[in-house]
C-alpha cells in the first residue's frame, strides 16, 4: 500500500512535465459519429479551466476521456507525463482525477457519511476513524456536516451536489472534473453550489469545469475553452473570450447565451 | 375407516416421517434458493464486466464466458427439473461405472443450479434497473468492478429483487417434490411411502396438500412482513422532495431504528 502511495508521489516529484493533464491530438469516434477532433490543451496545477459550448458539442465526452470513463480513439492523454492508457495503479489515478456529475450519483444505499468514507476505506485503505474525520472535514467545508446520517433521497438537489463534492474531495484529488454540476438544480440552489466551487478555486484546487454558468466562467476561470462540433474553437483568458472573442462561432454562441 | 380415522392414523403412525419430509423439503428449498441466489449474483457480476475491445484476447474470452452463461441459463430454464434430476443423478452413475451420488447432496445440487438459472435472469433485471450513475459514481472514486458491485450495486439490486427471490423460494417448496424421482425423501416421497402402507391415496395426498399449502402460505406471509421491514422509510424514496432540515431528518431516521 505505502508502495503505491510512494509511486505516485515519486512520480510527482520527478515529473518532467509541468502539466498535471496534457491532452494531445485527442479524437473520439462513437461508431461512425465523430464527437471529438484533434483536441489539444494542458492543465497546470492551480488552474481553473472552464469548458463552454452548446449542448452536443462534445464537452462531456472530453471530460470523460480525461478520467478514462471513455477511451480516446486517437491521440493521447497524459497524467504527469504518463499515458493514461498505460497507468499502472489505475484506481489511484481515479482518486487523483475526481469527478462531480450533473446527476450527483450519490450512493442511494448509504447515508451521507458512508458516501464520503467508502472510497477512502476501500480504495485508499484508510482506517475507519481517519476516513470519518476526513469526511467530516470536507462535509464541514460544503456545509453539510449536520447531515451525516441523512440518506441521499432526504436531501435537496443542492445538498446532494454539495455532498457529492465532499465525497470527491475526501479522496484528496489533484484535479476535480465537474460536468455541468448545477444544470440539474432548481435555480435557487445553483448559488450554494457555485459558491463552494468558487471557494475551492480560491483555495488552489485544480478544476476542469464544464458549465453553462457564464458568470462563473468569467469570474473564476483562469482559462476558458469554447467548444463547437467536437473541436476547441477558442482557448483563451476569460477576459478575451467574453469581451473580445476572435472567432465568429464564439461570438454567435455568446450572443445566444449572454 | 372413515376420513377422520385415516387422518388420525396418519398422524399417530407416521408423524415422524412427515416431519422429516417437511424438514427435507424446507432444507432443500432454503439451501437451493440461497445457493441459487449466490450463483445468480456471481453471474450478474461476471456479466457486467466490461472488456475493452482493444484487448482482443480478453474480449474473446469474455464473449465465450457470456456464451457459456447463456447456455447454462437456457438449458436449465428450458428443461423440467424432474428430467434434470434424472439426467444428473443417473448420468453420474453411468459415467462413473455404477457409483451413485449421495441422494441428499444430489438434491441440493440440482435445486441450486436449477434455481441459479432463474436467479441469473432475476439479478440481470435487477442490475439493469440500477441507474448508470451509481456505477459511475463508484468508478469515479477509484472502485474497481468488483468493489462497485459489492458495495454499491448489489445492495440496491437485493432490495429490488427481494420479492422475486421470495417467490422463487415459494416455488421451490412446491417444485422440489419432483426430487422423489431420485429417491430423495422430501414431503411428496414420504406421502407416497405412507400410501403404500395405508392404501388411502386420496386422503393421504389431501393431507399432504394441506401441509404444502400451510407451508407456502405461512412462509409467504412471513416473507412479506420481512420485505416490508427491509423496504421501510430508511431505504425507500418516500420523502423525495428533499429540503428537510438536518434535525428533522435525524429525528425521522432515529424513529426508524
Ligand atoms: N456513449 C455514446 N455513444 C454514442 N454517442 C455518444 C455517446 N456519448 C455521447 N455521444 C454523442 O456525442 C456527442 C457529444 O455529446 P456530449 O459529449 O455529451 O456533448 P455535450 O456534453 O457538449 O452536450 C453527441 O452527439 C452525443 O450524441
Ligand atoms: Mg454534457
Short mmCIF file of C-alpha atoms in Angstrom, two decimals, chain B residues 14-257:
data_model
loop_
_atom_site.label_atom_id
_atom_site.label_comp_id
_atom_site.label_asym_id
_atom_site.label_seq_id
_atom_site.Cartn_x
_atom_site.Cartn_y
_atom_site.Cartn_z
CA UNK B 14 -46.29 -41.53 10.50
CA UNK B 15 -45.78 -38.18 12.20
CA UNK B 16 -42.02 -38.61 12.40
CA UNK B 17 -41.82 -39.45 8.69
CA UNK B 18 -43.92 -36.45 7.83
CA UNK B 19 -41.85 -34.11 9.97
CA UNK B 20 -38.68 -35.43 8.33
CA UNK B 21 -40.27 -34.95 4.93
CA UNK B 22 -41.19 -31.36 5.77
CA UNK B 23 -37.68 -30.85 7.10
CA UNK B 24 -36.11 -32.18 3.91
CA UNK B 25 -38.42 -30.09 1.72
CA UNK B 26 -37.54 -26.94 3.67
CA UNK B 27 -33.83 -27.80 3.74
CA UNK B 28 -33.55 -28.30 0.01
CA UNK B 29 -35.73 -25.24 -0.73
CA UNK B 30 -33.82 -22.92 1.57
CA UNK B 31 -30.36 -24.11 0.54
CA UNK B 32 -31.37 -24.21 -3.13
CA UNK B 33 -32.73 -20.66 -3.01
CA UNK B 34 -29.71 -19.25 -1.20
CA UNK B 35 -27.11 -21.05 -3.30
CA UNK B 36 -29.14 -20.24 -6.43
CA UNK B 37 -29.17 -16.57 -5.44
CA UNK B 38 -25.40 -16.63 -4.94
CA UNK B 39 -24.99 -18.23 -8.38
CA UNK B 40 -27.25 -15.55 -9.85
CA UNK B 41 -25.29 -12.74 -8.20
CA UNK B 42 -21.92 -14.14 -9.28
CA UNK B 43 -23.21 -14.43 -12.84
CA UNK B 44 -24.53 -10.87 -12.61
CA UNK B 45 -21.10 -9.61 -11.52
CA UNK B 46 -19.35 -11.53 -14.31
CA UNK B 47 -21.82 -10.48 -17.00
CA UNK B 48 -21.36 -6.78 -16.22
CA UNK B 49 -17.56 -6.83 -16.50
CA UNK B 50 -16.78 -4.52 -19.39
CA UNK B 51 -13.84 -5.54 -21.51
CA UNK B 52 -12.18 -3.10 -23.83
CA UNK B 53 -12.49 -4.16 -27.45
CA UNK B 54 -8.86 -3.21 -28.00
CA UNK B 55 -7.80 -6.13 -25.81
CA UNK B 56 -8.66 -8.89 -28.32
CA UNK B 57 -7.88 -11.90 -26.14
CA UNK B 58 -9.80 -10.65 -23.12
CA UNK B 59 -12.67 -9.61 -25.34
CA UNK B 60 -12.98 -13.03 -26.98
CA UNK B 61 -12.64 -14.76 -23.60
CA UNK B 62 -15.40 -12.58 -22.15
CA UNK B 63 -17.66 -13.37 -25.11
CA UNK B 64 -17.01 -17.07 -24.57
CA UNK B 65 -17.86 -16.82 -20.86
CA UNK B 66 -21.05 -14.94 -21.70
CA UNK B 67 -21.91 -17.71 -24.16
CA UNK B 68 -21.40 -20.41 -21.53
CA UNK B 69 -23.58 -18.50 -19.06
CA UNK B 70 -26.25 -18.17 -21.73
CA UNK B 71 -26.15 -21.91 -22.44
CA UNK B 72 -26.43 -22.73 -18.73
CA UNK B 73 -29.38 -20.39 -18.20
CA UNK B 74 -31.27 -21.56 -21.30
CA UNK B 75 -30.78 -25.28 -20.66
CA UNK B 76 -31.82 -25.19 -17.02
CA UNK B 77 -34.80 -22.95 -17.65
CA UNK B 78 -35.80 -24.87 -20.76
CA UNK B 79 -36.00 -28.39 -19.31
CA UNK B 80 -38.06 -29.77 -16.41
CA UNK B 81 -36.25 -30.08 -13.08
CA UNK B 82 -37.52 -33.66 -12.83
CA UNK B 83 -35.63 -34.54 -16.01
CA UNK B 84 -32.55 -32.59 -14.87
CA UNK B 85 -32.57 -34.61 -11.65
CA UNK B 86 -32.69 -37.92 -13.53
CA UNK B 87 -30.01 -36.91 -16.03
CA UNK B 88 -27.61 -35.66 -13.39
CA UNK B 89 -28.18 -38.48 -10.89
CA UNK B 90 -28.13 -41.34 -13.39
CA UNK B 91 -25.63 -39.59 -15.62
CA UNK B 92 -23.15 -39.71 -12.78
CA UNK B 93 -23.89 -43.39 -12.17
CA UNK B 94 -23.45 -44.13 -15.88
CA UNK B 95 -20.20 -42.21 -16.27
CA UNK B 96 -18.67 -43.42 -13.02
CA UNK B 97 -19.41 -47.04 -13.83
CA UNK B 98 -22.17 -47.66 -11.33
CA UNK B 99 -21.34 -45.43 -8.35
CA UNK B 100 -24.22 -43.32 -7.13
CA UNK B 101 -24.12 -39.88 -5.60
CA UNK B 102 -25.46 -39.22 -2.13
CA UNK B 103 -29.15 -38.54 -2.69
CA UNK B 104 -29.39 -35.54 -0.37
CA UNK B 105 -26.30 -33.92 -1.86
CA UNK B 106 -27.65 -34.56 -5.36
CA UNK B 107 -30.96 -32.98 -4.42
CA UNK B 108 -29.25 -29.88 -3.00
CA UNK B 109 -27.04 -29.64 -6.08
CA UNK B 110 -29.89 -29.97 -8.56
CA UNK B 111 -32.19 -27.45 -6.90
CA UNK B 112 -29.30 -24.99 -6.51
CA UNK B 113 -28.20 -24.98 -10.12
CA UNK B 114 -31.78 -25.02 -11.35
CA UNK B 115 -32.66 -22.02 -9.16
CA UNK B 116 -29.36 -20.36 -10.16
CA UNK B 117 -30.51 -20.24 -13.78
CA UNK B 118 -33.69 -18.39 -12.81
CA UNK B 119 -31.86 -16.16 -10.35
CA UNK B 120 -29.35 -15.17 -13.03
CA UNK B 121 -32.20 -13.63 -15.00
CA UNK B 122 -33.79 -12.03 -11.94
CA UNK B 123 -30.43 -10.48 -10.98
CA UNK B 124 -29.85 -9.33 -14.54
CA UNK B 125 -33.15 -7.45 -14.45
CA UNK B 126 -32.23 -6.05 -11.06
CA UNK B 127 -28.88 -4.75 -12.30
CA UNK B 128 -30.42 -3.20 -15.41
CA UNK B 129 -32.83 -1.27 -13.19
CA UNK B 130 -29.95 0.42 -11.32
CA UNK B 131 -29.12 3.89 -12.61
CA UNK B 132 -25.86 4.01 -14.61
CA UNK B 133 -24.83 6.95 -12.43
CA UNK B 134 -24.46 4.61 -9.46
CA UNK B 135 -21.75 2.67 -11.32
CA UNK B 136 -20.03 5.88 -12.46
CA UNK B 137 -20.16 7.43 -9.01
CA UNK B 138 -18.30 4.40 -7.67
CA UNK B 139 -15.80 4.19 -10.53
CA UNK B 140 -15.07 7.92 -10.26
CA UNK B 141 -13.65 7.41 -6.76
CA UNK B 142 -11.46 4.54 -7.93
CA UNK B 143 -13.57 1.48 -7.13
CA UNK B 144 -12.93 -1.48 -9.40
CA UNK B 145 -15.79 -3.51 -10.89
CA UNK B 146 -15.90 -5.96 -8.02
CA UNK B 147 -16.00 -3.20 -5.36
CA UNK B 148 -18.61 -1.27 -7.32
CA UNK B 149 -20.85 -4.32 -7.48
CA UNK B 150 -20.25 -5.41 -3.88
CA UNK B 151 -20.67 -2.10 -2.07
CA UNK B 152 -22.96 -0.07 -4.33
CA UNK B 153 -24.86 -2.09 -6.90
CA UNK B 154 -25.65 -5.47 -5.32
CA UNK B 155 -27.14 -3.97 -2.11
CA UNK B 156 -29.54 -1.95 -4.25
CA UNK B 157 -30.23 -4.91 -6.53
CA UNK B 158 -31.00 -7.09 -3.50
CA UNK B 159 -33.65 -4.69 -2.29
CA UNK B 160 -35.24 -4.53 -5.72
CA UNK B 161 -35.29 -8.27 -6.35
CA UNK B 162 -36.25 -9.39 -2.85
CA UNK B 163 -39.90 -10.08 -3.84
CA UNK B 164 -38.77 -12.23 -6.78
CA UNK B 165 -36.29 -14.11 -4.62
CA UNK B 166 -39.02 -14.87 -2.08
CA UNK B 167 -41.21 -16.01 -4.92
CA UNK B 168 -38.51 -18.43 -6.08
CA UNK B 169 -38.33 -19.82 -2.56
CA UNK B 170 -42.08 -20.48 -2.50
CA UNK B 171 -41.87 -22.11 -5.94
CA UNK B 172 -39.02 -24.30 -4.69
CA UNK B 173 -41.07 -25.56 -1.75
CA UNK B 174 -43.60 -26.93 -4.23
CA UNK B 175 -41.31 -27.93 -7.09
CA UNK B 176 -38.78 -29.85 -5.03
CA UNK B 177 -41.49 -32.53 -4.84
CA UNK B 178 -40.14 -33.76 -8.18
CA UNK B 179 -36.96 -34.87 -6.41
CA UNK B 180 -38.80 -38.02 -5.32
CA UNK B 181 -37.73 -39.44 -8.70
CA UNK B 182 -34.18 -39.83 -7.41
CA UNK B 183 -35.41 -41.18 -4.09
CA UNK B 184 -34.96 -38.00 -2.07
CA UNK B 185 -37.21 -38.34 0.98
CA UNK B 186 -38.95 -35.00 0.91
CA UNK B 187 -42.63 -34.49 1.71
CA UNK B 188 -44.03 -35.93 -1.54
CA UNK B 189 -41.81 -39.02 -1.33
CA UNK B 190 -42.86 -39.60 2.25
CA UNK B 191 -46.53 -39.27 1.33
CA UNK B 192 -46.07 -41.85 -1.40
CA UNK B 193 -44.46 -44.23 1.09
CA UNK B 194 -47.36 -43.79 3.52
CA UNK B 195 -49.85 -44.56 0.75
CA UNK B 196 -48.02 -47.81 0.02
CA UNK B 197 -48.78 -48.79 3.62
CA UNK B 198 -52.29 -47.48 4.23
CA UNK B 199 -53.72 -47.65 0.67
CA UNK B 200 -55.55 -44.35 1.29
CA UNK B 201 -54.32 -42.42 -1.71
CA UNK B 202 -56.85 -39.60 -1.75
CA UNK B 203 -56.95 -38.78 1.93
CA UNK B 204 -53.20 -39.06 2.40
CA UNK B 205 -52.44 -36.75 -0.53
CA UNK B 206 -55.12 -34.32 0.59
CA UNK B 207 -53.41 -34.23 3.96
CA UNK B 208 -50.10 -33.50 2.25
CA UNK B 209 -51.69 -30.83 0.06
CA UNK B 210 -52.82 -29.04 3.21
CA UNK B 211 -49.28 -29.23 4.62
CA UNK B 212 -47.81 -27.78 1.40
CA UNK B 213 -50.37 -25.02 1.43
CA UNK B 214 -49.76 -24.13 5.07
CA UNK B 215 -46.01 -24.05 4.36
CA UNK B 216 -46.22 -21.84 1.28
CA UNK B 217 -48.95 -19.58 2.62
CA UNK B 218 -47.36 -19.18 6.05
CA UNK B 219 -43.91 -18.57 4.64
CA UNK B 220 -45.10 -16.10 2.04
CA UNK B 221 -46.83 -14.08 4.80
CA UNK B 222 -43.67 -14.11 6.89
CA UNK B 223 -41.57 -13.06 3.89
CA UNK B 224 -43.99 -10.26 3.13
CA UNK B 225 -43.51 -8.92 6.64
CA UNK B 226 -39.74 -9.10 6.26
CA UNK B 227 -39.89 -7.35 2.89
CA UNK B 228 -41.97 -4.56 4.39
CA UNK B 229 -39.48 -4.12 7.20
CA UNK B 230 -36.50 -4.02 4.87
CA UNK B 231 -38.19 -1.71 2.42
CA UNK B 232 -39.03 0.74 5.16
CA UNK B 233 -38.64 4.50 5.00
CA UNK B 234 -34.96 4.37 5.69
CA UNK B 235 -34.28 2.65 2.39
CA UNK B 236 -37.05 3.79 0.15
CA UNK B 237 -37.73 7.06 -1.58
CA UNK B 238 -40.76 8.32 0.27
CA UNK B 239 -39.64 11.71 1.42
CA UNK B 240 -38.38 12.50 -2.04
CA UNK B 241 -38.88 16.20 -2.08
CA UNK B 242 -35.76 16.83 -0.02
CA UNK B 243 -35.43 20.20 1.65
CA UNK B 244 -35.77 18.82 5.16
CA UNK B 245 -33.54 20.33 7.77
CA UNK B 246 -30.89 18.20 9.47
CA UNK B 247 -32.81 17.83 12.75
CA UNK B 248 -36.00 16.52 11.21
CA UNK B 249 -34.03 14.03 9.12
CA UNK B 250 -32.15 12.86 12.21
CA UNK B 251 -35.46 12.51 14.07
CA UNK B 252 -37.03 10.64 11.18
CA UNK B 253 -34.10 8.23 10.91
CA UNK B 254 -33.87 7.63 14.65
CA UNK B 255 -37.52 6.75 14.87
CA UNK B 256 -37.00 4.00 12.32
CA UNK B 257 -34.06 2.43 14.12
#
